[in-house]
Structure formats: C-alpha cells, structure tokens
Coordinates of C-alpha atoms in Angstrom, one line a residue:
M1 CA 46.5 -1.6 -22.3
R2 CA 44.0 -1.3 -19.0
R3 CA 45.3 -1.2 -15.9
P4 CA 44.9 -3.7 -13.3
G5 CA 41.5 -2.8 -11.5
S6 CA 40.5 0.0 -13.6
L7 CA 36.7 -0.5 -15.3
K8 CA 35.8 -1.7 -18.0
P9 CA 34.1 -0.2 -20.6
A10 CA 31.2 -1.4 -20.5
R11 CA 30.2 -0.6 -16.6
W12 CA 31.5 3.0 -17.4
A13 CA 28.9 2.8 -19.7
A14 CA 26.8 1.6 -17.2
L15 CA 27.3 4.3 -15.1
A16 CA 26.8 6.9 -17.1
A17 CA 23.9 5.7 -18.4
L18 CA 22.1 5.2 -14.7
L19 CA 23.8 9.2 -13.9
L20 CA 23.1 10.6 -17.1
G21 CA 19.6 9.1 -16.5
G22 CA 19.0 9.5 -12.7
I23 CA 19.8 13.4 -12.7
L24 CA 17.0 13.7 -16.1
G25 CA 14.3 11.7 -13.9
L26 CA 15.4 13.3 -10.8
L27 CA 14.9 16.5 -12.3
S28 CA 11.3 15.6 -13.3
L29 CA 10.5 15.5 -10.1
R30 CA 11.5 18.6 -9.1
P31 CA 7.9 21.6 -8.7
P32 CA 8.7 24.8 -10.2
R33 CA 10.5 27.3 -8.0
P34 CA 8.0 30.0 -6.0
A35 CA 6.9 33.5 -7.5
P36 CA 6.7 35.8 -5.7
V37 CA 3.9 38.0 -4.3
T38 CA 5.3 40.6 -7.0
A39 CA 5.1 38.8 -10.1
A40 CA 2.4 39.1 -12.8
G41 CA 1.5 35.5 -12.8
F42 CA 0.1 32.9 -10.3
S43 CA 2.2 33.7 -7.2
A44 CA 3.0 30.5 -4.9
L45 CA 3.5 33.6 -2.0
R46 CA 0.6 35.4 -2.8
A47 CA -1.6 31.7 -2.4
K48 CA -0.2 30.8 0.5
A49 CA -1.6 33.5 2.6
H50 CA -4.5 32.2 2.1
I51 CA -3.6 28.6 3.5
D52 CA -2.3 30.5 6.6
A53 CA -6.2 32.2 6.9
I54 CA -7.3 29.5 6.7
A55 CA -5.3 26.3 8.7
Q56 CA -5.2 27.9 11.1
H57 CA -7.2 24.8 13.5
P58 CA -8.7 22.2 11.7
H59 CA -11.9 22.9 10.2
P60 CA -13.9 19.6 9.6
V61 CA -17.8 19.4 9.1
W62 CA -18.1 17.8 12.1
D63 CA -18.0 21.3 14.3
Q64 CA -19.4 24.1 12.1
A65 CA -18.1 26.5 14.7
S66 CA -15.2 25.7 13.2
L67 CA -16.2 25.7 10.0
E68 CA -18.2 28.7 9.5
P69 CA -14.6 31.2 10.0
V70 CA -13.2 29.5 6.4
R71 CA -16.7 30.1 4.5
A72 CA -16.7 33.6 5.8
Y73 CA -13.2 33.5 4.9
L74 CA -13.4 32.4 1.5
R75 CA -16.7 35.0 0.3
T76 CA -15.2 38.0 1.8
S77 CA -11.9 37.2 -0.1
L78 CA -14.0 36.5 -3.5
E79 CA -16.5 39.6 -3.1
G80 CA -13.1 41.8 -2.3
L81 CA -12.5 41.0 -5.8
G82 CA -15.4 42.1 -7.4
L83 CA -17.1 38.4 -7.6
P84 CA -20.4 38.4 -6.3
V85 CA -20.7 35.3 -4.5
E86 CA -23.5 32.4 -4.0
V87 CA -23.9 30.4 -1.1
I88 CA -25.6 27.4 -1.6
R89 CA -28.0 26.0 1.1
H90 CA -28.2 22.3 1.3
E91 CA -30.5 20.5 3.2
P92 CA -29.3 19.2 6.5
V93 CA -27.6 16.0 5.6
T94 CA -26.0 12.8 7.8
D95 CA -23.1 10.7 7.0
R96 CA -22.4 7.5 7.1
Q97 CA -20.3 8.4 10.7
G98 CA -24.2 9.0 12.0
H99 CA -23.4 13.0 12.0
R100 CA -25.4 15.8 11.1
Y101 CA -24.6 19.2 10.1
P102 CA -25.6 21.5 7.2
L103 CA -23.8 21.5 3.7
V104 CA -23.2 24.9 2.4
N105 CA -21.2 25.4 -1.3
L106 CA -19.7 28.5 -2.1
A107 CA -20.1 29.7 -5.5
A108 CA -18.3 32.9 -7.9
A109 CA -18.9 32.9 -11.8
I110 CA -16.8 35.3 -14.1
P111 CA -18.9 34.6 -17.2
G112 CA -18.2 34.4 -20.8
R113 CA -19.8 35.8 -24.1
S114 CA -20.2 32.2 -25.4
G115 CA -22.5 30.6 -22.4
R116 CA -19.7 28.1 -21.9
S117 CA -17.6 27.5 -18.9
I118 CA -15.1 25.4 -17.3
L119 CA -15.4 24.7 -13.3
L120 CA -12.4 25.1 -11.0
V121 CA -13.4 22.9 -7.8
A122 CA -11.9 22.4 -4.7
H123 CA -13.4 21.6 -1.0
Y124 CA -12.5 23.6 1.5
D125 CA -13.8 21.4 4.7
S126 CA -10.3 18.8 7.0
A127 CA -10.5 15.9 7.7
P128 CA -12.5 15.1 11.1
L129 CA -10.3 12.2 12.2
P130 CA -8.8 12.2 15.7
G131 CA -6.0 14.9 16.2
G132 CA -7.3 16.8 13.9
S133 CA -5.8 17.6 10.6
L134 CA -5.2 21.4 10.0
G135 CA -5.7 20.8 5.9
A136 CA -3.0 23.0 5.1
A137 CA -2.8 20.6 1.6
D138 CA -5.6 19.1 1.8
D139 CA -6.9 21.0 0.6
G140 CA -5.4 24.1 1.3
F141 CA -3.4 23.7 -1.4
G142 CA -7.1 23.2 -4.0
V143 CA -8.9 26.3 -2.0
A144 CA -5.2 28.7 -2.1
T145 CA -5.0 27.8 -5.7
L146 CA -8.4 28.7 -6.7
L147 CA -8.2 32.2 -5.0
E148 CA -5.7 32.8 -6.7
L149 CA -6.5 32.4 -10.4
A150 CA -9.5 34.0 -9.4
R151 CA -7.4 36.6 -8.7
L152 CA -5.8 36.7 -11.9
M153 CA -8.8 35.5 -13.7
A154 CA -10.7 38.7 -12.7
R155 CA -8.9 41.2 -13.8
E156 CA -9.0 39.5 -17.5
R157 CA -12.3 41.3 -19.7
N158 CA -14.4 40.1 -22.8
L159 CA -13.6 36.8 -21.8
E160 CA -15.2 34.4 -24.9
N161 CA -15.4 31.6 -22.0
G162 CA -16.8 31.7 -18.5
V163 CA -14.3 31.0 -15.6
R164 CA -16.8 29.7 -12.5
F165 CA -15.6 28.7 -8.8
L166 CA -16.8 26.2 -6.9
F167 CA -15.6 25.2 -3.3
T168 CA -17.6 22.6 -1.5
D169 CA -18.8 21.7 1.9
A170 CA -18.2 17.6 3.6
E171 CA -15.9 16.5 0.7
E172 CA -14.3 14.3 3.6
T173 CA -17.3 12.5 4.9
G174 CA -18.2 11.0 1.5
L175 CA -18.3 14.1 -1.6
L176 CA -21.2 15.5 0.1
G177 CA -21.6 18.7 -1.0
A178 CA -20.2 18.0 -5.1
I179 CA -23.1 15.4 -5.0
A180 CA -26.0 17.5 -3.2
E181 CA -24.6 20.3 -6.3
L182 CA -25.3 17.7 -8.9
K183 CA -28.4 15.9 -7.6
E184 CA -30.6 19.2 -6.8
R185 CA -28.8 21.8 -9.1
P186 CA -28.0 19.9 -12.3
E187 CA -29.5 22.3 -14.0
A188 CA -26.8 25.1 -12.9
Y189 CA -23.5 22.8 -15.1
R190 CA -25.0 22.8 -17.9
D191 CA -23.0 25.5 -19.5
V192 CA -19.3 22.9 -17.4
E193 CA -17.6 21.7 -20.9
L194 CA -14.4 20.9 -18.5
V195 CA -14.0 20.7 -14.2
V196 CA -10.6 21.3 -13.1
N197 CA -10.8 19.6 -9.7
L198 CA -7.6 20.0 -7.2
E199 CA -6.8 18.3 -4.4
A200 CA -3.4 17.0 -2.0
R201 CA -3.0 13.3 -0.9
G202 CA 0.4 14.6 0.3
V203 CA 2.5 18.1 0.9
R204 CA 5.3 18.3 -1.3
G205 CA 6.7 17.0 -4.3
P206 CA 4.6 18.2 -8.1
A207 CA 1.1 18.2 -8.9
V208 CA 0.5 15.2 -10.5
M209 CA -2.6 15.8 -13.0
F210 CA -3.5 11.6 -12.7
E211 CA -7.3 11.8 -13.5
T212 CA -9.5 12.4 -16.7
G213 CA -12.8 11.9 -17.6
A214 CA -12.9 8.5 -20.1
R215 CA -12.4 9.8 -24.0
N216 CA -10.1 12.6 -23.2
L217 CA -7.8 13.3 -25.7
E218 CA -9.3 16.4 -26.7
A219 CA -9.0 17.2 -22.7
I220 CA -5.7 16.6 -22.6
R221 CA -5.0 18.7 -25.7
L222 CA -5.6 22.0 -23.7
Y223 CA -4.4 20.5 -21.0
R224 CA -0.9 20.5 -23.2
K225 CA -1.4 24.6 -22.9
A226 CA -0.5 24.0 -18.9
H227 CA 3.4 24.5 -18.1
R228 CA 5.6 22.1 -17.0
P229 CA 2.5 19.7 -17.3
F230 CA 3.4 16.9 -15.2
A231 CA 0.9 13.2 -16.3
Y232 CA 1.0 9.9 -17.4
S233 CA -1.8 8.2 -18.9
F234 CA -1.1 4.9 -17.0
A235 CA -2.8 6.6 -13.7
V236 CA -6.3 7.0 -15.0
D237 CA -6.7 3.3 -15.6
V238 CA -4.9 2.4 -12.3
Y239 CA -6.9 5.1 -10.1
R240 CA -10.6 3.9 -12.1
R241 CA -10.0 0.7 -10.3
M242 CA -9.5 2.0 -7.0
P243 CA -11.6 2.9 -4.4
N244 CA -10.7 5.9 -3.6
G245 CA -13.0 9.3 -4.6
T246 CA -12.8 13.1 -4.7
D247 CA -15.4 15.5 -5.4
L248 CA -14.4 14.7 -9.5
T249 CA -15.3 11.3 -9.3
V250 CA -18.8 12.5 -9.3
F251 CA -19.0 14.9 -12.0
L252 CA -17.4 12.0 -14.1
K253 CA -20.8 9.7 -12.9
K254 CA -22.6 12.3 -14.8
G255 CA -20.7 12.6 -18.0
Y256 CA -18.4 15.9 -17.8
Q257 CA -15.1 15.5 -19.0
G258 CA -12.9 16.9 -16.3
L259 CA -9.0 16.7 -14.7
N260 CA -7.7 16.0 -11.8
F261 CA -4.6 17.5 -9.6
A262 CA -2.5 16.1 -6.8
V263 CA 0.2 15.7 -4.8
L264 CA 1.8 12.8 -3.3
D265 CA 4.9 13.1 -1.4
D266 CA 5.1 12.5 2.2
L267 CA 1.9 10.5 2.6
A268 CA 2.2 10.5 6.6
A269 CA 0.9 14.4 7.0
Y270 CA -1.9 13.3 5.1
H271 CA -5.3 13.5 7.2
M272 CA -2.5 14.4 9.7
P273 CA -2.0 16.8 12.5
L274 CA 1.4 17.5 9.8
D275 CA -1.3 18.6 7.4
A276 CA 0.1 22.0 8.8
P277 CA 1.2 25.5 6.7
G278 CA 4.8 25.1 8.2
Q279 CA 5.4 21.1 6.1
I280 CA 3.8 22.1 2.9
S281 CA 6.0 22.9 -0.1
L282 CA 5.6 26.4 -1.8
A283 CA 7.0 25.1 -5.1
S284 CA 4.0 22.1 -4.9
L285 CA 1.3 25.4 -4.5
Q286 CA 3.4 26.8 -7.3
H287 CA 3.7 23.8 -9.8
Y288 CA -1.0 23.9 -9.0
G289 CA -1.1 27.2 -10.5
E290 CA 1.0 27.1 -12.9
Q291 CA -0.3 24.1 -15.0
V292 CA -3.7 25.4 -14.4
L293 CA -3.7 28.9 -14.9
P294 CA -2.8 28.7 -19.1
V295 CA -5.3 26.1 -19.0
V296 CA -8.2 28.0 -18.0
R297 CA -6.3 30.9 -19.4
A298 CA -6.6 29.1 -23.0
F299 CA -10.3 27.4 -22.4
A300 CA -11.5 31.3 -21.8
T301 CA -10.0 32.9 -24.2
D302 CA -10.4 30.2 -27.3
P303 CA -13.7 31.2 -29.4
A304 CA -13.0 27.3 -30.1
F305 CA -14.7 26.0 -27.2
A306 CA -17.2 27.6 -27.3
R307 CA -19.7 25.1 -28.7
P308 CA -20.8 22.6 -26.8
G309 CA -19.0 18.9 -26.4
A310 CA -16.3 21.0 -27.0
L311 CA -14.1 18.6 -25.1
Q312 CA -16.1 15.8 -25.9
A313 CA -13.7 12.8 -28.1
R314 CA -14.1 9.4 -29.2
Q315 CA -11.1 8.2 -27.7
D316 CA -8.6 8.5 -25.1
A317 CA -4.7 9.4 -25.8
V318 CA -1.9 7.6 -24.6
Y319 CA 0.1 11.0 -22.7
F320 CA 3.5 11.1 -20.3
S321 CA 5.6 13.5 -19.0
W322 CA 9.4 13.0 -20.3
V323 CA 11.9 15.6 -18.7
P324 CA 10.8 18.8 -17.6
G325 CA 8.8 21.2 -20.2
V326 CA 8.3 17.5 -22.8
F327 CA 5.3 16.2 -22.6
L328 CA 3.6 13.9 -25.6
A329 CA 0.3 12.7 -26.9
W330 CA -1.0 11.4 -29.2
S331 CA -4.7 9.6 -29.6
K332 CA -5.4 5.5 -29.1
G333 CA -6.2 4.7 -32.5
L334 CA -2.3 5.8 -33.0
D335 CA -0.7 4.3 -30.5
R336 CA -1.6 1.2 -31.9
V337 CA -0.1 1.1 -35.1
L338 CA 2.7 2.1 -32.8
C339 CA 2.6 -0.5 -30.7
W340 CA 2.1 -2.7 -34.1
L341 CA 5.2 -1.1 -35.5
V342 CA 7.6 -2.1 -32.4
V343 CA 6.8 -5.2 -33.0
A344 CA 7.6 -5.7 -36.1
A345 CA 10.9 -3.2 -35.7
C346 CA 12.2 -5.7 -32.6
L347 CA 11.8 -8.6 -35.7
V348 CA 13.0 -7.1 -38.2
F349 CA 16.2 -6.4 -35.4
A350 CA 16.1 -9.7 -34.6
A351 CA 16.3 -11.7 -38.2
T352 CA 18.9 -8.3 -39.0
E353 CA 21.0 -9.4 -35.5
R354 CA 20.7 -13.3 -36.5
G355 CA 21.9 -12.6 -40.1
R356 CA 25.7 -11.2 -38.7
G357 CA 25.7 -14.5 -36.7
R358 CA 25.4 -11.6 -33.0
L359 CA 22.2 -13.5 -31.9
R360 CA 21.1 -17.2 -31.5
L361 CA 17.1 -17.5 -31.3
G362 CA 17.5 -20.5 -28.9
A363 CA 19.5 -18.5 -26.8
A364 CA 17.1 -15.7 -27.2
F365 CA 14.2 -17.6 -25.7
R366 CA 16.2 -18.9 -22.9
W367 CA 16.9 -15.3 -22.2
A368 CA 14.0 -14.5 -22.0
L369 CA 13.0 -17.0 -19.5
V370 CA 16.1 -16.1 -16.8
W371 CA 14.9 -12.4 -16.8
L372 CA 11.1 -13.9 -16.8
V373 CA 13.1 -15.5 -13.5
L374 CA 14.6 -12.5 -12.2
A375 CA 11.3 -10.3 -12.7
F376 CA 9.1 -13.3 -10.3
L377 CA 12.2 -12.9 -8.2
A378 CA 12.1 -8.7 -7.7
L379 CA 8.4 -9.2 -6.9
G380 CA 9.3 -11.7 -3.6
A381 CA 12.4 -9.8 -2.6
G382 CA 10.3 -7.1 -3.1
L383 CA 7.1 -8.4 -0.6
G384 CA 9.4 -10.4 1.7
T385 CA 10.8 -6.8 2.7
S386 CA 8.2 -4.6 2.9
W387 CA 6.9 -7.6 5.6
L388 CA 9.7 -7.8 7.0
A389 CA 9.5 -3.7 7.0
G390 CA 6.4 -3.8 9.0
K391 CA 7.7 -7.2 11.7
A392 CA 9.9 -4.8 13.1
T393 CA 8.3 -1.4 13.1
G394 CA 5.1 -2.5 13.8
I395 CA 3.3 -0.9 10.8
R396 CA 1.2 -3.3 9.9
W397 CA 1.4 -4.7 5.8
R398 CA -1.0 -3.5 3.4
F399 CA -0.1 -4.9 -0.2
A400 CA -2.0 -0.8 -1.5
Y401 CA -2.0 1.4 2.3
M402 CA 1.7 0.7 4.0
P403 CA 3.0 4.4 5.3
G404 CA 5.5 5.5 7.3
V405 CA 8.2 3.2 7.0
P406 CA 11.1 4.5 8.3
G407 CA 13.8 4.9 5.1
E408 CA 11.3 3.3 2.3
T409 CA 12.8 5.4 -0.2
W410 CA 16.7 4.6 0.1
I411 CA 15.3 0.8 0.6
T412 CA 13.4 1.0 -2.3
W413 CA 16.3 2.5 -4.8
A414 CA 19.1 0.3 -2.9
L415 CA 17.1 -2.8 -4.2
L416 CA 16.5 -0.8 -7.7
L417 CA 20.3 -0.6 -7.9
G418 CA 20.8 -4.0 -7.2
L419 CA 18.3 -5.7 -9.6
G420 CA 20.3 -3.2 -12.0
A421 CA 23.5 -4.6 -11.0
L422 CA 21.9 -8.0 -11.4
A423 CA 20.6 -7.6 -14.2
F424 CA 24.0 -6.5 -15.8
L425 CA 25.8 -8.7 -14.2
L426 CA 23.8 -11.6 -16.2
A427 CA 23.7 -10.7 -19.0
R428 CA 27.5 -10.1 -19.2
R429 CA 28.1 -13.4 -19.4
S430 CA 26.6 -14.3 -22.9
R431 CA 29.8 -13.0 -25.5
D432 CA 26.0 -12.0 -28.1
R433 CA 23.4 -10.0 -28.6
S434 CA 21.1 -13.1 -26.9
P435 CA 20.5 -11.7 -24.0
L436 CA 18.9 -8.2 -25.5
G437 CA 16.9 -10.9 -27.8
G438 CA 15.5 -12.8 -24.4
A439 CA 14.9 -9.0 -23.1
L440 CA 13.1 -7.5 -26.7
L441 CA 11.0 -11.1 -26.6
L442 CA 10.6 -10.8 -22.8
N443 CA 9.2 -7.2 -23.0
L444 CA 7.3 -7.6 -26.6
L445 CA 5.1 -10.0 -24.1
W446 CA 4.7 -7.0 -21.6
L447 CA 3.5 -5.0 -23.7
A448 CA 0.6 -7.7 -25.1
L449 CA -0.3 -7.5 -21.8
V450 CA -0.1 -4.0 -20.9
A451 CA -2.2 -3.4 -23.4
V452 CA -5.4 -5.4 -22.5
K453 CA -5.1 -4.2 -18.9
V454 CA -3.4 -1.6 -18.7
P455 CA -4.1 0.0 -21.9
G456 CA -2.7 3.7 -21.2
G457 CA 0.3 2.4 -20.1
T458 CA 1.2 1.0 -23.6
F459 CA 4.6 4.0 -23.2
L460 CA 6.0 2.1 -21.2
V461 CA 6.8 -0.4 -23.0
S462 CA 6.6 0.4 -26.8
V463 CA 9.1 3.9 -26.6
P464 CA 11.5 2.2 -24.5
L465 CA 12.0 -0.4 -26.7
L466 CA 12.3 2.0 -29.5
A467 CA 14.7 4.2 -27.9
V468 CA 16.9 1.1 -27.8
L469 CA 16.0 -0.2 -31.5
A470 CA 16.8 3.1 -32.5
T471 CA 20.2 3.1 -30.8
Q472 CA 21.1 -0.3 -30.9
V473 CA 21.7 0.9 -35.0
A474 CA 22.7 4.1 -34.2
G475 CA 25.6 2.8 -32.5
R476 CA 27.1 0.2 -35.1
A477 CA 28.2 3.7 -36.9
L478 CA 29.2 4.6 -33.9
R479 CA 29.6 3.1 -30.5
P480 CA 29.2 5.2 -27.6
L481 CA 25.4 6.3 -28.8
A482 CA 24.2 2.6 -27.6
V483 CA 24.3 4.0 -24.1
L484 CA 21.2 6.4 -25.2
G485 CA 18.8 3.7 -25.2
P486 CA 19.8 3.0 -21.5
V487 CA 19.2 6.8 -21.0
L488 CA 16.0 7.2 -22.4
I489 CA 14.3 4.0 -20.4
V490 CA 16.4 4.9 -16.8
S491 CA 15.0 9.4 -17.1
L492 CA 11.5 7.6 -18.3
Y493 CA 10.7 5.5 -15.3
V494 CA 12.9 7.5 -12.2
P495 CA 10.0 9.7 -12.0
V496 CA 7.2 6.5 -12.5
L497 CA 8.5 4.4 -10.5
H498 CA 8.5 6.9 -7.8
L499 CA 5.2 8.7 -8.4
V500 CA 3.9 4.2 -8.3
G501 CA 5.4 3.8 -5.2
L502 CA 4.4 6.9 -3.9
A503 CA 0.5 6.2 -4.4
L504 CA 0.4 2.4 -3.2
T505 CA 2.7 2.9 -0.2
F506 CA 5.2 1.1 0.6
G507 CA 3.5 -2.8 1.0
A508 CA 3.5 -3.0 -2.7
L509 CA 7.5 -2.8 -3.1
G510 CA 6.7 -6.3 -5.4
L511 CA 4.8 -4.5 -7.4
V512 CA 7.0 -1.4 -8.1
L513 CA 10.1 -3.8 -8.4
F514 CA 8.3 -6.2 -10.7
V515 CA 7.5 -3.9 -13.2
A516 CA 11.0 -2.5 -12.8
A517 CA 12.4 -5.2 -14.1
F518 CA 10.8 -5.2 -17.6
P519 CA 12.9 -1.9 -18.5
V520 CA 15.9 -2.8 -15.8
V521 CA 16.6 -6.0 -18.5
L522 CA 16.4 -4.1 -21.3
A523 CA 18.8 -1.1 -20.4
A524 CA 21.4 -4.4 -18.5
T525 CA 21.6 -6.2 -22.5
A526 CA 21.4 -2.2 -24.7
L527 CA 24.7 -1.0 -23.0
P528 CA 27.8 -0.8 -25.2
E529 CA 29.5 -4.7 -25.0
T530 CA 32.9 -4.0 -24.1
P531 CA 35.4 -4.5 -27.1

C-alpha cells in the first residue's frame, strides 16, 4: 500500500524522465575543457594569446590607426610559422554609412600535391559601434583559431590537398573584404573545394556549425570527422530565411560549399565593449578548434578530395547532435523514407491499441484538438510574457531580436516546465491511451508541416515518434522501459530549445513554447501508466 502523500509511480517516472533527459541535454551544451599550452593538438590557451594581442583596443575599419597593428600582428604571426603572407590591397571603399577607407585582406597557404584546397576564413576588424567593441569573440575567436590551426598544419609534411587561410577586412561594414576577393580575384579561389568560416555572436557556449551550402551531403560526411560535432540541419533552413550574413554568404552565392561556425551564448556582449578578452570562454575557443582541426586534417590528407567537385552532392543531409559525441546524419532521400515509415508505424500502433481496447479513435481526435489548443495557449503565453518583460524592463519588444532581458533563461525554462506539468496532468485524466493517440496524430500533422516548411527539421518530429513507439512496445514486456521514450525526447530538445531561444532571443519566446508543445505532449502521454 502506498503511504499517504507519496508520489504515484507515474509521477516518479515523469520526474526520472525529466531529470535524466535534462542532464543528458545539458551535457550536450557543455563545450570541452580547454587544452593546456603543452597539448599536442589544438590548445585554447595557446590560441587565447592571439586574442589578448589583437583585442587590446577596438579596431574597426573606421579607425585605421587601430586596425593597422592587428594587420601587422597577423602578418608577423604567420611569417613566424614559415608561411609566406600575401597582403592583398583592394581599391579603397565607401561603405553604407559614408565612411571611406582602404581595404586590405591577408592570405597564407600550405600547399598540397593535388592543387585542391580547403579555405579557412575569419575577419580581423571589430564592430564600429559607439562604445567600441574589442572584438575578442567577434572575430577574435575566428582569428585565434585560424592562427592556431596554421601553427599545427604548418608542421605537416607532404599534404595531399592544400590548406589556405584568409583574414578579411571590413566584414562588419558589409562583408566588403570577402566581396572584393570574389569580385576582383575570382581566379584565385578556383582551387577551393570547401570554405570554413569562423564567426561569433556571443562569448560562450558550444561552437555551433549553423550553416552550409546547398546540397551539403558530402560536406556533412566530412564534418562528421569533427570532435564533438554540434550542428542541426534545421538551422540551415532558418538561417537562409534571415537577413543576416557572414563572409561565407559571399562564397555560397558563388556556388562554393561551406561550413559556418559561431557561438551564441551571452548576446549582451555582441558588438559591445563587453566583447573583451576577459569575458570570452576558453572552452568555447577549444570547441572551435576541436571541431575544425579534424575536418582540415581529413581534407588535407585524403586523396578522395583531390578531385574537383568532390564535395558537391546531389542532395542535402538531415543531421543533428544528441548527447556529447553522438552525431547522426542521413540523406534527404533516406529521410523521406524514414518519415513514411514513421507514419506507417504510428498507424499500426494505433490499430493495435484500438484492437486491445486501449484507444478510442473519437477520443484520440478530441485529444489531438486539446493538444493543439494547448500549443496555441503556449504561444500566447510566451508572446505575452516577452511583451510584459519588455514593458517592465524598458527593452523594446521585437520578435526576432530582444536581447538582455534579466532572468530570461529562468523564465523560459519555468514556462517550459509548467507546460510539461500541465500536459502530464491533463493526460492522467484519461483511463486509456487516447491522449497518446491524440499526441501521435498531432505530431504526424506537425511532421507534414515541418517537411514542407523546414525540411531540415523533420528529425525533430520523426525521431521522437520512433523513440516513443519503440519504447511503448518494449514497455509491454517491461513497463519501466516506456520511460526511455520521454528521456530521449527531453535529451534531444533541451539543447535545441536553448539554441533556438538564443538565436531568436526572448521576443520569440512564444515560438519556442509553441514548438516545444509538440514533443512535450508526446512525452507526457508516453510515460508509463499508474498500475
């Protein structure tokens, strides 16, 4: 007999799923520890010395006196590694703000036998805004990573394919350095098979590989060589719809294949004086290096990439990180097959449960409507909360850019927990599996919409559905196994929701809660029943 006041087994299962899934998800967001200066591989502590050197003062293109010492430092550092430096002086430019200044890019190369190359890109100017950004993260992260990679690769001998480095000027004022390169010197980049661009929007957190070129299947296969890869294919679809751009944007428009990296945490430092050497995370810097170095080495040493067009594919990839070190990827063609298998599996499961008298079709449709209403209530609650937070703090409410709200992370996760608790309590009101049937139906409709609008995000629906169906079947033999489905859902969505919230900021809280509602109701209804 259960003691008065003790938790029911279903509630214990819910707490266990939340705790274990949350821990696994949070571990995915934790970058690797910075390696010491004595490390044989990439060392964030060695790379940090470059940031300390170039980020002593703001160095925007509007202040050439501050930018020239950075150029000199880059040249001296590369030549000290035995790499000849090409100083590329373009015609002076006038930007959209009416400022005129010289345009100077710097390039270096480690040649390979094949004549094909990988190009690593970072910009060395800081944001020209009032107050003055020191550019320690944006783009000190990129510059320091490239210099450390140059040090490591310069020691390699007899490379099959070349490694090139490009430090661009005037990125912050309109990608002008990269534009000048491809407009005035397009022939200089005909040997390039892959462009890797390193950027930053925050000062800490994991380095996210957030953008690729079109038909990226082969590029993603190469990216799998990275240590602790951290990327989600839906990010490419979302970023392509945004007005933002980086130096990689210029190369992608010319048909190059590419990989784009950035950290997102702590947007309060973005283009602000807080972007200083003392604020940046060494773990984030280490994550840049540990992802990019294996990719560069794999490209430089593999004869398969010596063929022109080796990284051009016929289709895109669907891919995502799960727990640390687990990165799954498959082709878009295989993804279509997987989605149809999910639909078939849901129909078979529903028919089986109905045959066992555990699911009523009419009730399942009604529950699907209940869950849809809950999703829209979450949307409204999120929009209302972010609007009220703007009123209370004096921060202008904007859907896609509302940074700096005090306590925004705690507010977001409190609302997500509240949404999960409400879904769990509603699901317990039914004595059969109709709430689960409604959640399956709603998620199948959501899968169809995602497949059309954000095709790189289908895994966000198909994988949780498969996890739930598989663990529900296993749970028939051993009931506690059913909790594994919710655990997998929580572990997958914790980093996803965190990154979406960072990218879109607090104004988009309603969208974050709306997207979360679909896996939340699926997890809440899939928990083991009370005996």
